[in-house]
Amino acid sequence: MANYRIAPSILSADFARLGEEVRNVVTAGADIIHFDVMDNHYVPNLTIGPLVCEAIRPHVQVPIDVHLMVKPVDRIIPDFAKAGANIITFHPEASVHIDRSLQLIRDHGCKAGLVFNPATPLHYLDHVMDRLDMILIMSVNPGFGGQSFIPEALSKIAAVRRRIDDSGRDIMLEVDGGIKIENIAEAARAGADTFVAGSAIFGKPDYKTVIDAMRGQLAQV
Ligand SMILES: O=C(CO)[C@H](O)[C@H](O)COP(=O)(O)O
């Protein structure tokens, strides 16, 4: 079986009990904590920043994967690195100089990645494959949790999987948006290896039951 990772998005967690929530979801089997940063400018919602990342950092040992839905991106990158982020991803259309933003992330000791919205073309990958640790394919339009998976994301995941395999590099292929027990295997068959799930996990009382069921689906891929 491939090395699959489950990355609960804390967007759907109870923010009043965030330390407890991240501890519980890691105990339930999460491999990564997915941390959604929205700026009410690049996306029409406003969430959490480096202070919250710093606050949850001591509660978990697993990597914190910061998804920046902000524009511009560069100014906030060092703050998240200092706050304990391990992976930082951003949207290419939100960066003035993509290569510089990727380098900035790496210079601060984090893994770097690009995020593609449903309608963002993959050509942004053309000249940066050797600088990427993660590629994140959005299977919803960014901004809100609890949306439905856009099926066209599957062909995009497959196209990225081919590009990663051709590159010979070890790049995580993450999918985010509407991932549930019922469709996680389909995303894995398309080529994803890292699965963000917000409402599917935090919307249920027993996180372990959901994560175990997701792993059960992945075991059959
Ligand atoms: O980045 C996001 C939205 O922009 C969220 O991570 C994503 O939508 C996860 O939530 P859900 O699993 O409920 O769809």
XYZ file of C-alpha atoms in Angstrom, residues 17-93:
77
model
C -11.125 24.102 22.280
C -8.452 24.017 19.591
C -5.593 22.538 21.655
C -7.813 19.673 22.775
C -9.183 19.230 19.244
C -5.749 18.842 17.618
C -4.574 16.489 20.374
C -7.695 14.371 19.965
C -7.460 14.160 16.191
C -3.785 13.141 16.329
C -4.615 10.497 18.940
C -7.334 9.335 16.534
C -4.698 8.753 13.863
C -4.110 12.009 11.947
C -0.729 12.161 10.202
C -0.695 15.913 9.574
C -2.627 18.931 10.854
C -3.945 21.000 7.939
C -4.118 24.702 8.839
C -6.246 26.907 6.548
C -5.318 30.584 6.431
C -7.874 32.848 4.742
C -7.511 36.614 4.411
C -10.935 37.942 3.290
C -9.168 39.230 0.170
C -7.821 36.317 -1.868
C -10.770 34.265 -0.576
C -14.062 35.521 0.881
C -13.483 34.320 4.426
C -11.243 35.169 7.357
C -9.697 32.553 9.602
C -6.536 32.168 11.635
C -2.946 33.364 11.579
C 0.532 32.660 12.981
C -0.489 33.271 16.607
C -2.912 30.358 16.454
C -0.311 28.172 14.738
C 2.126 28.973 17.545
C -0.566 28.207 20.131
C -1.313 24.707 18.801
C 2.324 23.819 18.032
C 3.133 22.457 21.525
C 0.020 20.262 21.465
C 1.067 18.011 18.551
C 4.201 16.309 17.243
C 2.908 15.729 13.697
C 3.693 18.209 10.889
C 1.552 21.329 10.578
C 0.676 21.953 6.935
C -0.184 25.638 6.432
C -2.335 26.369 3.380
C -2.067 30.087 2.653
C -5.151 31.481 0.940
C -3.724 34.983 1.155
C -2.534 37.603 -1.279
C 0.209 38.744 -1.255
C 1.954 35.722 0.276
C 5.564 36.636 1.013
C 5.158 38.894 4.034
C 3.408 36.244 6.130
C 5.696 33.280 5.292
C 8.446 33.987 7.878
C 5.809 34.467 10.579
C 4.357 31.005 9.964
C 7.803 29.410 9.855
C 8.595 30.984 13.246
C 5.191 29.835 14.536
C 6.126 26.189 13.901
C 4.759 25.391 10.453
C 6.462 22.433 8.733
C 4.897 22.713 5.281
C 3.721 25.968 3.691
C 1.716 26.041 0.463
C 0.389 29.005 -1.505
C -1.570 29.723 -4.673
C 0.622 30.655 -7.651
C -1.746 33.401 -8.791
